[in-house]
Structures are given as C-alpha cells and as structure tokens.
Coordinates of N, CA and C in Angstrom, one line a residue:
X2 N 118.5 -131.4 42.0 CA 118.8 -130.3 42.9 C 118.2 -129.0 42.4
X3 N 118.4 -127.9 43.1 CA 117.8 -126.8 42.9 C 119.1 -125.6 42.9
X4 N 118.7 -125.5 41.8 CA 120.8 -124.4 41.6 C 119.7 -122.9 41.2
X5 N 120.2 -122.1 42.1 CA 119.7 -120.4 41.7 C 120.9 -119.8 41.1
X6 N 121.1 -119.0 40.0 CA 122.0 -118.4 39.5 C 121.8 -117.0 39.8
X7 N 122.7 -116.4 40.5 CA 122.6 -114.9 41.3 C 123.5 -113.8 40.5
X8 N 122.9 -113.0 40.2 CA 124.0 -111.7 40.2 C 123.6 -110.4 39.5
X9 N 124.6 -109.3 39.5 CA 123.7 -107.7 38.9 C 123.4 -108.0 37.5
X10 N 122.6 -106.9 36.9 CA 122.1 -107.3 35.4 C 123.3 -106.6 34.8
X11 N 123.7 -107.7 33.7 CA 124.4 -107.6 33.1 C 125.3 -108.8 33.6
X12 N 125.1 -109.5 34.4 CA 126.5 -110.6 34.8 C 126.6 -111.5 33.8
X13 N 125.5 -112.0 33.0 CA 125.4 -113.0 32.1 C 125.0 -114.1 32.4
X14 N 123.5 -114.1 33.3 CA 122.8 -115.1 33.5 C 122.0 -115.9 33.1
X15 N 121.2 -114.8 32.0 CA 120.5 -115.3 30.7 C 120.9 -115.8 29.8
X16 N 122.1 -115.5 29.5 CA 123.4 -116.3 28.5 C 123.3 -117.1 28.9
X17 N 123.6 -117.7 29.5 CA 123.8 -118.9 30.5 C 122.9 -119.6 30.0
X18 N 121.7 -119.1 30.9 CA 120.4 -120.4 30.1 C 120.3 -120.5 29.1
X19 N 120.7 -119.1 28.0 CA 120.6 -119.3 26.4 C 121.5 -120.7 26.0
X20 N 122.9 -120.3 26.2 CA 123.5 -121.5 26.0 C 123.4 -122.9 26.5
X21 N 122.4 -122.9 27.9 CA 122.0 -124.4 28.1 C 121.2 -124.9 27.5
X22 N 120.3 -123.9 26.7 CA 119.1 -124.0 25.9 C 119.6 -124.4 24.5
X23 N 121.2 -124.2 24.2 CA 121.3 -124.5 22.9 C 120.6 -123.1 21.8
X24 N 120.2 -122.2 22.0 CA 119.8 -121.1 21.9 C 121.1 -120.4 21.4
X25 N 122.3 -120.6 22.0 CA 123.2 -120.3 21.3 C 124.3 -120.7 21.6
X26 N 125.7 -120.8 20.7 CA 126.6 -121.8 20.7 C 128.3 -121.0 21.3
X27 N 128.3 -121.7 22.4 CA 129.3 -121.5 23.0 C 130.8 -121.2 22.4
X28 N 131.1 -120.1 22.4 CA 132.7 -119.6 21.7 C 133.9 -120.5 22.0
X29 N 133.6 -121.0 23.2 CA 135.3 -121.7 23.6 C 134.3 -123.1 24.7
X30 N 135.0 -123.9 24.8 CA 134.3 -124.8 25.8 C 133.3 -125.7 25.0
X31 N 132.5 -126.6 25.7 CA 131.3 -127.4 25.6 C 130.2 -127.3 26.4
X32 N 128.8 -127.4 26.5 CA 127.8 -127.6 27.0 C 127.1 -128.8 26.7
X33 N 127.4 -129.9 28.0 CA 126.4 -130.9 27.1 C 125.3 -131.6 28.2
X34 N 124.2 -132.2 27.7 CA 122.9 -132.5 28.5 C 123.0 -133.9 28.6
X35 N 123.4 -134.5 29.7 CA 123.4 -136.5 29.4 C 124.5 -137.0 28.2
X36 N 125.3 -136.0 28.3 CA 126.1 -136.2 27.0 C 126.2 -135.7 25.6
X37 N 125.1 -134.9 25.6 CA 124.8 -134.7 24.4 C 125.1 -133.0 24.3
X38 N 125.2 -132.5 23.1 CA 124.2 -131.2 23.0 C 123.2 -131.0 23.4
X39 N 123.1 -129.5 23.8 CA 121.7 -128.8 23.9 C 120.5 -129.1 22.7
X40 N 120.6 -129.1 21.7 CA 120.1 -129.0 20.9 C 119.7 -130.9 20.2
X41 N 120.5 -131.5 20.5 CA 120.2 -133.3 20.4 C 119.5 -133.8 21.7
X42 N 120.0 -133.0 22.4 CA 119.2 -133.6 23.9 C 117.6 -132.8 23.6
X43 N 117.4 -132.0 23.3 CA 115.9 -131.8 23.5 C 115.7 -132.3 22.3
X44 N 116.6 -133.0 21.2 CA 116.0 -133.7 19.7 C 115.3 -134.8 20.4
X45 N 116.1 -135.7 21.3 CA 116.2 -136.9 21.3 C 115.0 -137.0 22.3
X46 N 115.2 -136.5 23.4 CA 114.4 -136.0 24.7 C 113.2 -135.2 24.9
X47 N 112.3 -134.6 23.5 CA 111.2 -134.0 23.6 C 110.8 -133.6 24.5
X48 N 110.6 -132.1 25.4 CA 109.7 -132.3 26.9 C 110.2 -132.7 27.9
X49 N 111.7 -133.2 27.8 CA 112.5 -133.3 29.0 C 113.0 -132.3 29.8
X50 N 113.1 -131.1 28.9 CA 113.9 -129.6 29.3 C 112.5 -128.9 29.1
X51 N 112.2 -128.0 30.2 CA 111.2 -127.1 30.3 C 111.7 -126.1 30.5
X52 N 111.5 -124.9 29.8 CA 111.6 -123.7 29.8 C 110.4 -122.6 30.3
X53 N 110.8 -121.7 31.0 CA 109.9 -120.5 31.0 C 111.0 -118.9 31.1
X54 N 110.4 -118.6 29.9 CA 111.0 -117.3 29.9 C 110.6 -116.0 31.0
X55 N 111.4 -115.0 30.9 CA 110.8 -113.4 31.3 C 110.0 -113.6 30.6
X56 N 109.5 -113.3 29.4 CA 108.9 -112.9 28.6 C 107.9 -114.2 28.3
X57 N 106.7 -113.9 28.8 CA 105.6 -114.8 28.4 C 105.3 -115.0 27.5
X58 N 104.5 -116.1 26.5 CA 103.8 -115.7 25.6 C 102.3 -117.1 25.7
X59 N 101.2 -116.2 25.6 CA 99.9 -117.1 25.6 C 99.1 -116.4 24.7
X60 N 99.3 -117.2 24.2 CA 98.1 -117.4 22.8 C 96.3 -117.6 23.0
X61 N 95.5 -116.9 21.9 CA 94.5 -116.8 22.2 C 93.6 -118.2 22.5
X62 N 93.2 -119.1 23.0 CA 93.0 -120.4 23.1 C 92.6 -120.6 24.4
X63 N 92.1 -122.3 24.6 CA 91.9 -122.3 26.0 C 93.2 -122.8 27.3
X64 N 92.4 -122.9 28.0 CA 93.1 -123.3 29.1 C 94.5 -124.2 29.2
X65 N 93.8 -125.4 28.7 CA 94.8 -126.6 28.3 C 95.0 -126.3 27.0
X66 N 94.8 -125.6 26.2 CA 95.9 -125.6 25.1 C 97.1 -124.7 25.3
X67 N 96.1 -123.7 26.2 CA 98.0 -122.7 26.3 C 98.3 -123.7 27.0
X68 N 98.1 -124.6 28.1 CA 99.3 -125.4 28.8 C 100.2 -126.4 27.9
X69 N 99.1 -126.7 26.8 CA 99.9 -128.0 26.1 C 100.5 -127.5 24.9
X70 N 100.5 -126.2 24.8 CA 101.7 -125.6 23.9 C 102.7 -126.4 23.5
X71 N 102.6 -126.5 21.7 CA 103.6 -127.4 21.5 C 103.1 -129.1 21.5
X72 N 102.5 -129.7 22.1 CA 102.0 -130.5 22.0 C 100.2 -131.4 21.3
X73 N 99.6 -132.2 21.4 CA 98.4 -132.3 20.8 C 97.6 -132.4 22.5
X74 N 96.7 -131.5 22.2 CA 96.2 -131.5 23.9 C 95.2 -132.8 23.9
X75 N 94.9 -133.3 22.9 CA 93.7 -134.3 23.1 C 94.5 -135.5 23.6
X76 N 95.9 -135.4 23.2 CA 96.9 -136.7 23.9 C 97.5 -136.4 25.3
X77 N 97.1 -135.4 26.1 CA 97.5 -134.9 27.2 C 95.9 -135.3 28.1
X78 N 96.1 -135.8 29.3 CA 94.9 -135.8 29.7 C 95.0 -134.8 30.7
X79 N 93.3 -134.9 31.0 CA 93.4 -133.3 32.3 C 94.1 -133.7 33.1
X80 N 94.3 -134.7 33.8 CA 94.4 -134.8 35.2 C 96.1 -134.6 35.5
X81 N 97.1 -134.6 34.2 CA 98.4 -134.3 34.0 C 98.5 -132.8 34.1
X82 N 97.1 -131.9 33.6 CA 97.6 -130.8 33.3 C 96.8 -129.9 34.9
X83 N 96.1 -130.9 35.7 CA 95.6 -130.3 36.6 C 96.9 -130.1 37.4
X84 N 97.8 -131.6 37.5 CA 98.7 -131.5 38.7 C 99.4 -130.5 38.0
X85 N 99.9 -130.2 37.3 CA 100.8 -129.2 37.1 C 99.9 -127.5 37.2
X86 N 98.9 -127.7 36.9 CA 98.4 -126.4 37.6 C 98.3 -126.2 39.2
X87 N 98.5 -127.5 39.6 CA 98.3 -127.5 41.4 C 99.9 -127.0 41.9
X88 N 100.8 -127.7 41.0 CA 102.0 -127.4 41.1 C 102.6 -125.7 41.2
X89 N 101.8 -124.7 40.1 CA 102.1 -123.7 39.6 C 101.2 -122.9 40.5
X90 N 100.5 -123.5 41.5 CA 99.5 -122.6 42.2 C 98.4 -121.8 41.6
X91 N 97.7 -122.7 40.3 CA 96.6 -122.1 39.8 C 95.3 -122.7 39.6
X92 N 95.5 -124.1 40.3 CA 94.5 -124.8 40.1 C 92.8 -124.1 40.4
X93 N 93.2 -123.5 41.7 CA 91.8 -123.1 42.7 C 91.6 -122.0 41.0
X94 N 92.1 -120.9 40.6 CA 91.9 -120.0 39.8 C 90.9 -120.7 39.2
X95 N 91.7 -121.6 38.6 CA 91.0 -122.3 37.0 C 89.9 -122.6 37.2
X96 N 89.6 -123.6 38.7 CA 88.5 -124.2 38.9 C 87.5 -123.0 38.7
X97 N 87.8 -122.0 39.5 CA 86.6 -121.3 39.3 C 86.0 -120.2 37.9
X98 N 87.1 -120.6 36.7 CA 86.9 -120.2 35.9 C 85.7 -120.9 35.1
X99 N 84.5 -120.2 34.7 CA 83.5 -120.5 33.5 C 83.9 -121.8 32.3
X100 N 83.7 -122.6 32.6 CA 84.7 -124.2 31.6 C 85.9 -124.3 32.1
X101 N 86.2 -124.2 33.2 CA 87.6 -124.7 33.8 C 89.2 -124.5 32.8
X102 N 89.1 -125.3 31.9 CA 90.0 -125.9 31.6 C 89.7 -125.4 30.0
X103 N 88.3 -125.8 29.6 CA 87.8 -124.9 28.4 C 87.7 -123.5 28.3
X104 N 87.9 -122.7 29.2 CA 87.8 -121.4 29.5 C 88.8 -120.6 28.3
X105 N 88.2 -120.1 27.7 CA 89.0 -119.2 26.4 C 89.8 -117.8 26.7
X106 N 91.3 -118.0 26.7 CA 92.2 -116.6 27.2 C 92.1 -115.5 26.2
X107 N 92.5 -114.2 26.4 CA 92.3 -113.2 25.1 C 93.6 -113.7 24.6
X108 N 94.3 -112.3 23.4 CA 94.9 -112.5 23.0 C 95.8 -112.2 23.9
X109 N 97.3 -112.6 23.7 CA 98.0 -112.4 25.1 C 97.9 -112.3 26.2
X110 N 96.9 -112.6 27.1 CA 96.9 -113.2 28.3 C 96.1 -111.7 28.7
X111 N 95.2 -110.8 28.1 CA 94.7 -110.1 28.4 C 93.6 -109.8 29.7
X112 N 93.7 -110.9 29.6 CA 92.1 -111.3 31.0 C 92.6 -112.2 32.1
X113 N 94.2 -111.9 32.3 CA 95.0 -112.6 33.1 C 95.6 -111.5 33.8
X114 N 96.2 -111.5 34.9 CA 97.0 -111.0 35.4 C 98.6 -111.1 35.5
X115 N 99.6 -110.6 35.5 CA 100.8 -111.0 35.2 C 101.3 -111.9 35.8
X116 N 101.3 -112.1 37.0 CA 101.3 -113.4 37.8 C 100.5 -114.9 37.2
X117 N 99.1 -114.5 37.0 CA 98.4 -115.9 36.3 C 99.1 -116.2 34.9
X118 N 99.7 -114.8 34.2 CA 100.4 -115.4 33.2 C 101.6 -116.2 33.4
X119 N 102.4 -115.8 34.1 CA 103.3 -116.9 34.9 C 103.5 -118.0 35.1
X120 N 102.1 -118.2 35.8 CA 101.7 -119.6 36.5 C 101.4 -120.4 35.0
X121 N 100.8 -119.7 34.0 CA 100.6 -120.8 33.5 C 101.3 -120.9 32.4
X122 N 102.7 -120.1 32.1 CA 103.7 -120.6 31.4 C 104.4 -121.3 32.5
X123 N 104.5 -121.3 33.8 CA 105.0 -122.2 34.5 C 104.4 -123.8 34.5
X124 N 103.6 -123.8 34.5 CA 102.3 -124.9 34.2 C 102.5 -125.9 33.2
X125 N 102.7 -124.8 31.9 CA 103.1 -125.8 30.4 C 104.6 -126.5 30.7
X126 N 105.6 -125.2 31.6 CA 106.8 -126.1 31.5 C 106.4 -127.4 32.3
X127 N 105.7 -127.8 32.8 CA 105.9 -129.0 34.2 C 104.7 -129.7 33.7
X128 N 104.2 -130.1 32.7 CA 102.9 -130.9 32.6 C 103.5 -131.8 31.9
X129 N 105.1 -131.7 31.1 CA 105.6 -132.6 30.4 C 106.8 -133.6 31.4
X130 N 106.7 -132.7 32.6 CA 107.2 -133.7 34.0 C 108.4 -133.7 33.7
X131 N 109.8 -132.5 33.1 CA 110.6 -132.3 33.0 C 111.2 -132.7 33.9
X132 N 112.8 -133.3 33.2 CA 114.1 -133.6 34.1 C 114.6 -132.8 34.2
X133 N 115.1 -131.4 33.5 CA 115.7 -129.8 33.8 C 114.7 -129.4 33.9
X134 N 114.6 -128.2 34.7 CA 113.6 -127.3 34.4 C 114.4 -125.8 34.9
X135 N 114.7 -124.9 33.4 CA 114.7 -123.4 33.6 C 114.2 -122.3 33.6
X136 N 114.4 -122.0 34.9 CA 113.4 -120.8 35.3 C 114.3 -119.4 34.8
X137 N 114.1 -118.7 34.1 CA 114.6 -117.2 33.7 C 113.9 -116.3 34.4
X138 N 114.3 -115.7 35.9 CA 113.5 -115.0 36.4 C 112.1 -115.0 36.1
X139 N 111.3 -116.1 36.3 CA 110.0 -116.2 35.7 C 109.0 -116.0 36.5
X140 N 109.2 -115.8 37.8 CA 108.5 -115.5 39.4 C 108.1 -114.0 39.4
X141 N 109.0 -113.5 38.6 CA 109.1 -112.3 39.0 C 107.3 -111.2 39.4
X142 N 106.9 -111.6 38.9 CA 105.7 -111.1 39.0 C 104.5 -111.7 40.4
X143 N 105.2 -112.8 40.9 CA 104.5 -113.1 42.3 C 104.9 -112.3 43.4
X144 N 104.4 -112.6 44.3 CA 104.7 -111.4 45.7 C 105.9 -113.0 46.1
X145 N 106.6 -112.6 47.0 CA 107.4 -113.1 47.3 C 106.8 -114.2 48.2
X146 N 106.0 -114.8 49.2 CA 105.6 -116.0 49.5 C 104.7 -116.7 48.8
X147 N 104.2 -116.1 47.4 CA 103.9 -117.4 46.3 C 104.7 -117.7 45.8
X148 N 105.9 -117.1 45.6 CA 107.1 -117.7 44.8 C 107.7 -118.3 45.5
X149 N 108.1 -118.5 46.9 CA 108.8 -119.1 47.5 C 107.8 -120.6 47.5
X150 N 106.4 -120.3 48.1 CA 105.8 -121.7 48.0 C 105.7 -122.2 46.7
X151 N 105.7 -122.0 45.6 CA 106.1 -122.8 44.3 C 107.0 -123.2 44.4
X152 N 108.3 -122.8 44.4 CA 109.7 -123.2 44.4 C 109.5 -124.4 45.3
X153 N 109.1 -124.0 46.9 CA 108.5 -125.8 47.4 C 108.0 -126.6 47.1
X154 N 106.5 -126.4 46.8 CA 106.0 -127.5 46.0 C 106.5 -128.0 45.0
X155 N 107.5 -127.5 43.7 CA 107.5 -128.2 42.8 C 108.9 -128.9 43.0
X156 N 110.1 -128.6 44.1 CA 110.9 -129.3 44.5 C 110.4 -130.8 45.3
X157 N 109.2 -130.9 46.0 CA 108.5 -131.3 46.9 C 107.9 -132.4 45.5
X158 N 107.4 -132.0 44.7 CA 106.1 -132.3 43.8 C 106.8 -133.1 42.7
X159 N 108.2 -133.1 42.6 CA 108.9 -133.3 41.2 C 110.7 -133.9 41.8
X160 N 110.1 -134.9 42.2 CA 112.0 -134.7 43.2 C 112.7 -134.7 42.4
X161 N 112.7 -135.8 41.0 CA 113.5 -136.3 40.2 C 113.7 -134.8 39.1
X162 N 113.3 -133.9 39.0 CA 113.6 -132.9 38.2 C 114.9 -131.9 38.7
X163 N 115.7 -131.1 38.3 CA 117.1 -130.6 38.6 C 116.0 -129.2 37.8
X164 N 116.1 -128.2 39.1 CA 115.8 -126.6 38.8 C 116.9 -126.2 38.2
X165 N 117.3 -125.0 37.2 CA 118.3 -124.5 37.1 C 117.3 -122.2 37.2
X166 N 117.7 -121.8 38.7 CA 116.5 -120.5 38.2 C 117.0 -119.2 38.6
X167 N 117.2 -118.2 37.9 CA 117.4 -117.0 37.8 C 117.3 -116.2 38.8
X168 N 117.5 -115.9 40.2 CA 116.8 -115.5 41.1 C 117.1 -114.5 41.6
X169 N 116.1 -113.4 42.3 CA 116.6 -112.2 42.6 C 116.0 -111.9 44.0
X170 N 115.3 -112.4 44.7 CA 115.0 -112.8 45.9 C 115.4 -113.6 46.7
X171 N 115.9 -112.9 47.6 CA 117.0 -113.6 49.1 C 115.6 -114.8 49.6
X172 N 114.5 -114.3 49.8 CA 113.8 -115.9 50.4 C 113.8 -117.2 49.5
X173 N 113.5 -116.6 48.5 CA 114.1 -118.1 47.3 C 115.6 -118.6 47.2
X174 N 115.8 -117.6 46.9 CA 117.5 -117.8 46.9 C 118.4 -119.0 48.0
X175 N 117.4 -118.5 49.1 CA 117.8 -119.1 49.9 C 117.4 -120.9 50.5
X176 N 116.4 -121.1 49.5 CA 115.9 -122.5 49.3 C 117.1 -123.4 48.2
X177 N 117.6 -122.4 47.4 CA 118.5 -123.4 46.3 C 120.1 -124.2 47.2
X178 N 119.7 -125.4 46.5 CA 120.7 -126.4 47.5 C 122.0 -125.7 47.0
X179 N 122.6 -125.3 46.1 CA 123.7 -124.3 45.4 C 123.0 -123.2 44.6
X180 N 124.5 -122.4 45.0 CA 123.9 -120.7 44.7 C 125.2 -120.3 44.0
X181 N 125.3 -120.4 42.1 CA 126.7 -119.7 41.7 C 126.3 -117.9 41.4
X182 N 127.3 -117.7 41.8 CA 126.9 -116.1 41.5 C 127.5 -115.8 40.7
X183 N 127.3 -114.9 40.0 CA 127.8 -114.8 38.7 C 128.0 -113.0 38.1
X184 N 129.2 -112.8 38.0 CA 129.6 -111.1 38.1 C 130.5 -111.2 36.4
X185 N 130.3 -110.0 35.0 CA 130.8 -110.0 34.2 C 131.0 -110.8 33.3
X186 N 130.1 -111.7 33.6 CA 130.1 -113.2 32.7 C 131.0 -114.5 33.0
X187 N 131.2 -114.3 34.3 CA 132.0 -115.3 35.2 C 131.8 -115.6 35.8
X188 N 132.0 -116.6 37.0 CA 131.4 -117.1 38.4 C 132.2 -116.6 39.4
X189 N 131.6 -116.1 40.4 CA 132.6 -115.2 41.5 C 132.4 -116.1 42.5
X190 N 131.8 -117.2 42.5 CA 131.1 -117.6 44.1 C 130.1 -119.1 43.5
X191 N 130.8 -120.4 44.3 CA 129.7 -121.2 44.4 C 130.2 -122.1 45.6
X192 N 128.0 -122.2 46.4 CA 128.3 -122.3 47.6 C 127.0 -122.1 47.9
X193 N 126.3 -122.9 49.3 CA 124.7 -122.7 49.4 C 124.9 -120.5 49.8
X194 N 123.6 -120.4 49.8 CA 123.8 -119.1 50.4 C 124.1 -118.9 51.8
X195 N 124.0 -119.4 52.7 CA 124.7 -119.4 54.2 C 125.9 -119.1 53.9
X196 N 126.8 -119.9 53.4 CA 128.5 -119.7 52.8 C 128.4 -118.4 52.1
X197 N 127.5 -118.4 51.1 CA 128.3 -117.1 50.3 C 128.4 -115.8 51.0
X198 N 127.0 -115.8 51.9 CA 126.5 -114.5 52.6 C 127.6 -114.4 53.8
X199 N 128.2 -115.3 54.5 CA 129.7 -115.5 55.1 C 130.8 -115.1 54.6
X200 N 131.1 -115.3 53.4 CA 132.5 -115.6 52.7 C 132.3 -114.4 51.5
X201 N 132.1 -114.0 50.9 CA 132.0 -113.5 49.7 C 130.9 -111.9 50.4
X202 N 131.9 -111.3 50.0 CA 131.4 -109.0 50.3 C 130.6 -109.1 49.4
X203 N 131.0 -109.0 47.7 CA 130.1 -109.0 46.7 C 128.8 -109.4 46.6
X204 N 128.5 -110.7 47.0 CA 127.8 -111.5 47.2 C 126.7 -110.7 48.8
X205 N 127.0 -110.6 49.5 CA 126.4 -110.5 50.4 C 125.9 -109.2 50.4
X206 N 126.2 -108.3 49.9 CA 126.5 -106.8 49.5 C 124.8 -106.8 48.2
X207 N 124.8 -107.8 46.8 CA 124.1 -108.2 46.3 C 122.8 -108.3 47.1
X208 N 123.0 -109.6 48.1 CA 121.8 -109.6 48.6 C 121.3 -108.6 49.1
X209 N 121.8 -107.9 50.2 CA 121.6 -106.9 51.1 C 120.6 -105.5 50.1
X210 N 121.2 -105.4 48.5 CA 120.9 -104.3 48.1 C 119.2 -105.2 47.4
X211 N 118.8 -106.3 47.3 CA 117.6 -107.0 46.8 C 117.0 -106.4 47.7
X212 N 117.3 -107.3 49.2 CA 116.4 -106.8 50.6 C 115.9 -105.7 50.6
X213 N 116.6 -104.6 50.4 CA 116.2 -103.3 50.7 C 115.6 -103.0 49.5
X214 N 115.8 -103.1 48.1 CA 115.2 -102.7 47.4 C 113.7 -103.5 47.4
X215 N 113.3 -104.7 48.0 CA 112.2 -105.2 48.1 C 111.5 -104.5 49.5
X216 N 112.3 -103.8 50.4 CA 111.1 -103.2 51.5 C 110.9 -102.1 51.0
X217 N 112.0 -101.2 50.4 CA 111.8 -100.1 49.4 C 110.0 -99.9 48.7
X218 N 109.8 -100.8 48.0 CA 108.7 -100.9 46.9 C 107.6 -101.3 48.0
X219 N 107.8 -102.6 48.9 CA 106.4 -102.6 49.9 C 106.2 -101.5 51.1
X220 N 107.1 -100.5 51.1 CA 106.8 -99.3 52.1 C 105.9 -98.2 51.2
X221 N 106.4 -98.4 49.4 CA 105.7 -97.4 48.7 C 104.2 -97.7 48.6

C-alpha cells in the first residue's frame, strides 16, 4: 500500500520514520518490521528497507555507483539499475549523458540539479527492489506532475513494495491508499483523503493552506 503521512512542521513526521528506521528507540511502545526490530530487520533483510532522505547525499563517482551506494556495483547489473532509473524518471537524462552510466558526478551532485539529485537518491533506494520503501519528503524538489507520476509508476512498477511518504502536496496526497495525519506528535486523523477532507476541519484546513501556498509560488 501507499500510506502518506500528513501534517504542519513540527507534528513529528520525521520521528516517525526515524523510529521506523530504528534510527531511534522508541520511549514507551514497540516498533517492529515482520516481527522484528528496526534495526534486526534491516540486519537480517539487507536492502529490504529503502530510504531517501530530505537531505541528499551523492558522492563524487559515477552514475551506478552513486546508485549502488552501499553495495559492490560490479554485482549489480545495469539493467537492475536502468529499471530503477526508469522508475525515478531519469533514465532519458542518463541516456544522454557522455558514458551513460559511467558518467562521473562532481562532488555533491554539483553538475546536477536538485530534482536529478532526488531522482537518483530515489533510484539507489529502488534498485535493491525494496519491500518498505521511505520517502521523507524527498519529492520535494520536483514540480508537482513529476512527483505525482513517480509516485505512479513506482506503485505501478513495484506492487509488492508498501510506500511509507512524507507528503505535502494535495495531488500526491491524494494517490495514497491511507492518509494518517499527524498534529503534535499524535495522530489526529486516519482515512483516504476524500474522508479526511469531509470529516476532519484541521485536516482539510492543512490541505487548503498547501494549495494556496503552491499557486502562491507558481503566480510568483
């Protein structure tokens, strides 16, 4: 399934995936993955849990090695790391890049744009054909109908994978099969968005202030 986690900054969303990530350890309660810990499940399960942060990071190297981050790329073949670039919407880029795939990035993604950085921290998460996959507001740098068509294709491209993604755009938002919203480090609201945008002021009130703050910035 595809679960978007909604709400103002500060609700404790990124917590959230910190502690799914095992990243950090829950004060009261449990979190567990197939049973397990966060932290035994990605022991046991290598590459099962894909992550992409806010916060990028690509190292100076090429193509397929930023994607195979963490891994040996000579045991990765292209054709795993093309679908996942078709997935992330970067394939056509690459292609036309000078060595495709050998094409050498600066240091931090210099000779990239903030979007292509995206795509291809998005890229690395999905080339290991994750069963979670968490998105931390990691779109954020696409215009809003590339992000929406990712979110399709890789629901489309990956059935057997469970999204869990940070989202702050009503046209995405509104693709996730459940939508918990989440106010002060609690859950105020779960329910596809059609229900919540019915049932719940806060919630609908949230979206309403995205919308407008997203025609806000395309009228500037």
């Amino acid at each position: 399934k595809f679960i978007a986690f909604v709400g103002p900054s500060g609700g404790g969303k990124s917590t959230l995936i910190d502690l799914i990530l095992g990243l950090l350890a829950p004060s009261s309660g449990s979190i567990t993955i197939s049973g397990l810990t966060p932290v035994d499940a990605i022991k046991k399960w290598p590459g099962s849990i894909g992550y992409v942060p806010q916060d990028v990071f690509i190292e100076n190297s090429t193509v397929k090695e930023n994607i195979c981050l963490g891994f040996n790329p000579e045991l990765v073949s292209d054709d795993l790391v093309w679908q996942a670039l078709q997935l992330a919407d970067l394939s056509d880029f690459v292609k036309g890049l000078e060595g495709q795939l050998s094409y050498r990035i600066s240091d931090a993604g210099k000779n990239l744009s903030g979007g292509q950085r995206q795509r291809i921290a998005l890229a690395r998460a999905l080339v290991c054909e994750p069963a979670l996959l968490l998105l931390d507001d990691t779109t954020s740098a696409l215009d809003p109908e590339t992000e929406q068509m990712i979110i399709e294709r890789i629901k489309a491209g990956i059935r057997t994978t469970t999204i869990l993604l940070v989202a702050a755009r009503p046209s995405t938002i509104a693709l996730a099969d459940v939508v918990i919203f989440m106010e002060e480090g609690g859950i105020s609201g779960i329910g596809t968005h059609d229900v919540l945008m019915a049932t719940n002021s806060q919630y609908s009130d949230l979206i309403n202030s995205f919308e407008n703050d997203r025609l806000r910035s395309h009228h500037d």
